[in-house]
């Protein structure tokens, strides 16, 4: 898949605009009031985000024009559902949605076909889940999804399993400011809540030697089992910054303990 061409879907990628933070905030205020021109400008200002995501799928045989169009659908969904009060960067919110849209497309076009009825059930469940999270700010149970779409929960579980494709925990999700975010960085580490190694005196000493912010991040991540996204929202920085500080803190602790 050639991604080094200048033009994709009639868009000159070498001349894509870049929006400042102030421009983004101003445009989002207009978008909330129904300004379609502001929405179009915001979409164009984030097309580089779509390009960065489709590069992750360079190993596939899909036409980059097709992936770009699908990625743009994910971008538009992210714009329509983004809540500026969540205190996270738009890119952090949008990238997983763009990836999800592309993965759904690739699953539909995979040589190992899943029946249409199973895909329909799975997509109904996925959209019901997205709407529930947007409305209630929490994940729904399978029973709640089943109740919402009127399909037995056993069928929903089976359908969701059928369309899943394996993903490595070390698969890069997005690179921001030189810091790469991986799938594992977005998973809550609940196991470490119970493990007694966090009570080790040497480890406590290593943690006490960290700076205040790094120590707080380590406590939230490994004592309270929060995701990097949750930590970023709580302390008011980007997920990329959390990732960088966490890696630096762990490296410092490792050096002290060794």
Short mmCIF file of C-alpha atoms in Angstrom, two decimals, residues 48-237:
data_model
loop_
_atom_site.label_atom_id
_atom_site.label_comp_id
_atom_site.label_asym_id
_atom_site.label_seq_id
_atom_site.Cartn_x
_atom_site.Cartn_y
_atom_site.Cartn_z
CA UNK A 48 -3.35 14.86 8.93
CA UNK A 49 -4.63 12.85 11.89
CA UNK A 50 -6.36 10.46 9.48
CA UNK A 51 -3.16 10.16 7.43
CA UNK A 52 -1.11 9.30 10.53
CA UNK A 53 -3.60 6.56 11.43
CA UNK A 54 -3.82 4.89 8.00
CA UNK A 55 -0.04 4.55 7.98
CA UNK A 56 -0.56 1.99 10.77
CA UNK A 57 -2.32 -0.18 8.19
CA UNK A 58 0.46 -0.03 5.59
CA UNK A 59 0.81 -3.82 5.81
CA UNK A 60 -2.65 -4.36 4.36
CA UNK A 61 -3.40 -4.63 0.65
CA UNK A 62 -6.18 -2.06 0.82
CA UNK A 63 -6.21 0.99 -1.40
CA UNK A 64 -5.03 4.03 0.65
CA UNK A 65 -7.80 6.12 -0.93
CA UNK A 66 -10.40 3.73 0.51
CA UNK A 67 -8.77 3.71 3.95
CA UNK A 68 -8.56 7.51 3.90
CA UNK A 69 -12.28 7.81 3.16
CA UNK A 70 -13.15 5.35 5.93
CA UNK A 71 -10.80 7.17 8.32
CA UNK A 72 -12.58 10.44 7.50
CA UNK A 73 -15.88 8.83 8.53
CA UNK A 74 -14.30 7.98 11.89
CA UNK A 75 -12.99 11.55 12.16
CA UNK A 76 -16.45 13.00 11.53
CA UNK A 77 -18.00 10.70 14.13
CA UNK A 78 -15.37 11.85 16.61
CA UNK A 79 -16.13 15.51 15.88
CA UNK A 80 -19.87 14.95 16.28
CA UNK A 81 -19.46 13.11 19.60
CA UNK A 82 -16.52 14.93 21.20
CA UNK A 83 -17.19 16.63 24.53
CA UNK A 84 -14.77 19.50 25.19
CA UNK A 85 -15.54 19.26 28.91
CA UNK A 86 -13.82 15.85 29.13
CA UNK A 87 -10.49 17.68 29.50
CA UNK A 88 -8.69 15.51 26.93
CA UNK A 89 -7.16 16.48 23.60
CA UNK A 90 -9.33 15.91 20.56
CA UNK A 91 -6.63 13.76 18.95
CA UNK A 92 -6.58 11.44 21.98
CA UNK A 93 -10.34 10.95 21.62
CA UNK A 94 -10.43 10.78 17.82
CA UNK A 95 -7.62 8.32 17.06
CA UNK A 96 -9.32 5.23 18.60
CA UNK A 97 -12.54 6.09 16.73
CA UNK A 98 -10.69 6.42 13.42
CA UNK A 99 -8.87 3.14 14.04
CA UNK A 100 -12.14 1.44 14.99
CA UNK A 101 -13.85 2.59 11.80
CA UNK A 102 -10.97 1.31 9.66
CA UNK A 103 -10.87 -2.01 11.50
CA UNK A 104 -14.59 -2.49 10.96
CA UNK A 105 -14.07 -1.84 7.26
CA UNK A 106 -11.18 -4.30 7.06
CA UNK A 107 -13.18 -6.95 8.92
CA UNK A 108 -16.05 -6.55 6.45
CA UNK A 109 -13.64 -6.98 3.56
CA UNK A 110 -11.64 -9.82 5.09
CA UNK A 111 -11.41 -13.09 3.20
CA UNK A 112 -12.77 -14.88 6.27
CA UNK A 113 -16.36 -13.72 6.00
CA UNK A 114 -18.73 -13.25 8.89
CA UNK A 115 -22.42 -13.57 8.07
CA UNK A 116 -24.35 -10.36 7.47
CA UNK A 117 -26.76 -11.10 10.32
CA UNK A 118 -23.87 -11.50 12.78
CA UNK A 119 -22.25 -8.26 11.61
CA UNK A 120 -25.56 -6.42 11.87
CA UNK A 121 -26.04 -7.66 15.43
CA UNK A 122 -22.49 -6.71 16.37
CA UNK A 123 -22.75 -3.22 14.87
CA UNK A 124 -26.09 -2.59 16.56
CA UNK A 125 -24.46 -3.53 19.86
CA UNK A 126 -21.43 -1.32 19.19
CA UNK A 127 -23.53 1.73 18.30
CA UNK A 128 -25.82 1.13 21.29
CA UNK A 129 -22.74 0.99 23.50
CA UNK A 130 -21.32 4.23 22.04
CA UNK A 131 -24.61 6.04 22.58
CA UNK A 132 -24.91 4.70 26.13
CA UNK A 133 -21.38 5.84 27.03
CA UNK A 134 -22.03 9.27 25.54
CA UNK A 135 -25.26 9.63 27.52
CA UNK A 136 -24.22 8.06 30.84
CA UNK A 137 -20.43 8.51 30.88
CA UNK A 138 -19.91 4.83 31.75
CA UNK A 139 -19.75 1.45 30.04
CA UNK A 140 -23.02 -0.50 29.71
CA UNK A 141 -23.36 -4.17 30.64
CA UNK A 142 -24.21 -6.75 27.98
CA UNK A 143 -27.65 -7.05 29.60
CA UNK A 144 -28.22 -3.29 29.22
CA UNK A 145 -27.17 -3.42 25.56
CA UNK A 146 -29.44 -6.43 24.99
CA UNK A 147 -32.35 -4.57 26.53
CA UNK A 148 -31.68 -1.50 24.39
CA UNK A 149 -31.58 -3.29 21.01
CA UNK A 150 -33.96 -6.17 21.83
CA UNK A 151 -31.52 -9.00 21.09
CA UNK A 152 -30.63 -11.83 23.52
CA UNK A 153 -27.32 -11.15 25.28
CA UNK A 154 -25.93 -14.57 24.22
CA UNK A 155 -26.35 -13.58 20.55
CA UNK A 156 -24.65 -10.23 21.19
CA UNK A 157 -21.62 -11.88 22.83
CA UNK A 158 -21.34 -14.37 19.97
CA UNK A 159 -21.63 -11.64 17.33
CA UNK A 160 -19.04 -9.40 18.98
CA UNK A 161 -16.61 -12.31 19.27
CA UNK A 162 -17.13 -13.18 15.61
CA UNK A 163 -16.03 -9.78 14.29
CA UNK A 164 -13.05 -9.34 16.59
CA UNK A 165 -9.57 -9.52 15.17
CA UNK A 166 -6.54 -10.13 17.44
CA UNK A 167 -4.53 -7.05 18.41
CA UNK A 168 -1.09 -6.92 19.98
CA UNK A 169 -0.76 -5.01 23.25
CA UNK A 170 2.34 -3.46 21.72
CA UNK A 171 0.57 -2.21 18.60
CA UNK A 172 1.15 1.55 18.25
CA UNK A 173 -2.02 3.60 18.35
CA UNK A 174 -0.82 7.15 17.81
CA UNK A 175 2.37 9.21 17.95
CA UNK A 176 2.11 12.67 19.46
CA UNK A 177 5.08 14.95 19.92
CA UNK A 178 7.51 12.07 19.50
CA UNK A 179 5.78 9.90 22.14
CA UNK A 180 4.16 6.71 20.89
CA UNK A 181 0.98 5.47 22.57
CA UNK A 182 0.42 1.72 22.53
CA UNK A 183 -2.70 -0.41 23.01
CA UNK A 184 -1.41 -1.51 26.42
CA UNK A 185 -1.27 2.15 27.53
CA UNK A 186 -5.07 2.36 27.20
CA UNK A 187 -5.82 -0.74 29.28
CA UNK A 188 -6.62 -0.52 32.96
CA UNK A 189 -4.11 -2.47 35.06
CA UNK A 190 -6.50 -3.92 37.66
CA UNK A 191 -4.30 -6.89 38.53
CA UNK A 192 -1.79 -4.68 40.26
CA UNK A 193 -4.42 -3.56 42.77
CA UNK A 194 -4.12 -6.86 44.56
CA UNK A 195 -0.49 -7.83 43.99
CA UNK A 196 1.53 -7.45 47.14
CA UNK A 197 4.71 -6.36 45.38
CA UNK A 198 3.50 -2.76 45.56
CA UNK A 199 3.78 -3.03 49.33
CA UNK A 200 7.48 -3.85 49.17
CA UNK A 201 9.50 -1.38 51.23
CA UNK A 202 12.21 -1.01 48.60
CA UNK A 203 9.59 -0.16 46.01
CA UNK A 204 8.00 2.39 48.32
CA UNK A 205 11.41 3.97 48.77
CA UNK A 206 11.91 4.10 45.00
CA UNK A 207 8.51 5.75 44.56
CA UNK A 208 9.25 8.29 47.30
CA UNK A 209 12.29 9.46 45.33
CA UNK A 210 10.16 10.46 42.34
CA UNK A 211 8.93 13.97 41.70
CA UNK A 212 5.44 14.80 42.95
CA UNK A 213 3.72 14.53 39.57
CA UNK A 214 5.49 11.30 38.55
CA UNK A 215 4.71 9.77 41.95
CA UNK A 216 1.05 10.71 41.57
CA UNK A 217 0.92 9.13 38.10
CA UNK A 218 2.47 5.88 39.36
CA UNK A 219 -0.02 5.74 42.23
CA UNK A 220 -3.00 6.31 39.93
CA UNK A 221 -1.78 3.82 37.33
CA UNK A 222 -0.53 0.95 39.48
CA UNK A 223 -2.23 1.37 42.85
CA UNK A 224 -5.65 2.51 41.63
CA UNK A 225 -5.56 0.68 38.28
CA UNK A 226 -6.50 3.68 36.14
CA UNK A 227 -5.84 3.95 32.39
CA UNK A 228 -3.52 6.61 31.01
CA UNK A 229 -6.58 8.34 29.54
CA UNK A 230 -8.18 8.52 33.00
CA UNK A 231 -4.94 9.78 34.55
CA UNK A 232 -4.56 12.44 31.86
CA UNK A 233 -8.12 13.65 32.48
CA UNK A 234 -7.61 13.76 36.25
CA UNK A 235 -4.38 15.74 36.30
CA UNK A 236 -5.04 17.87 33.22
CA UNK A 237 -2.32 16.85 30.77
#
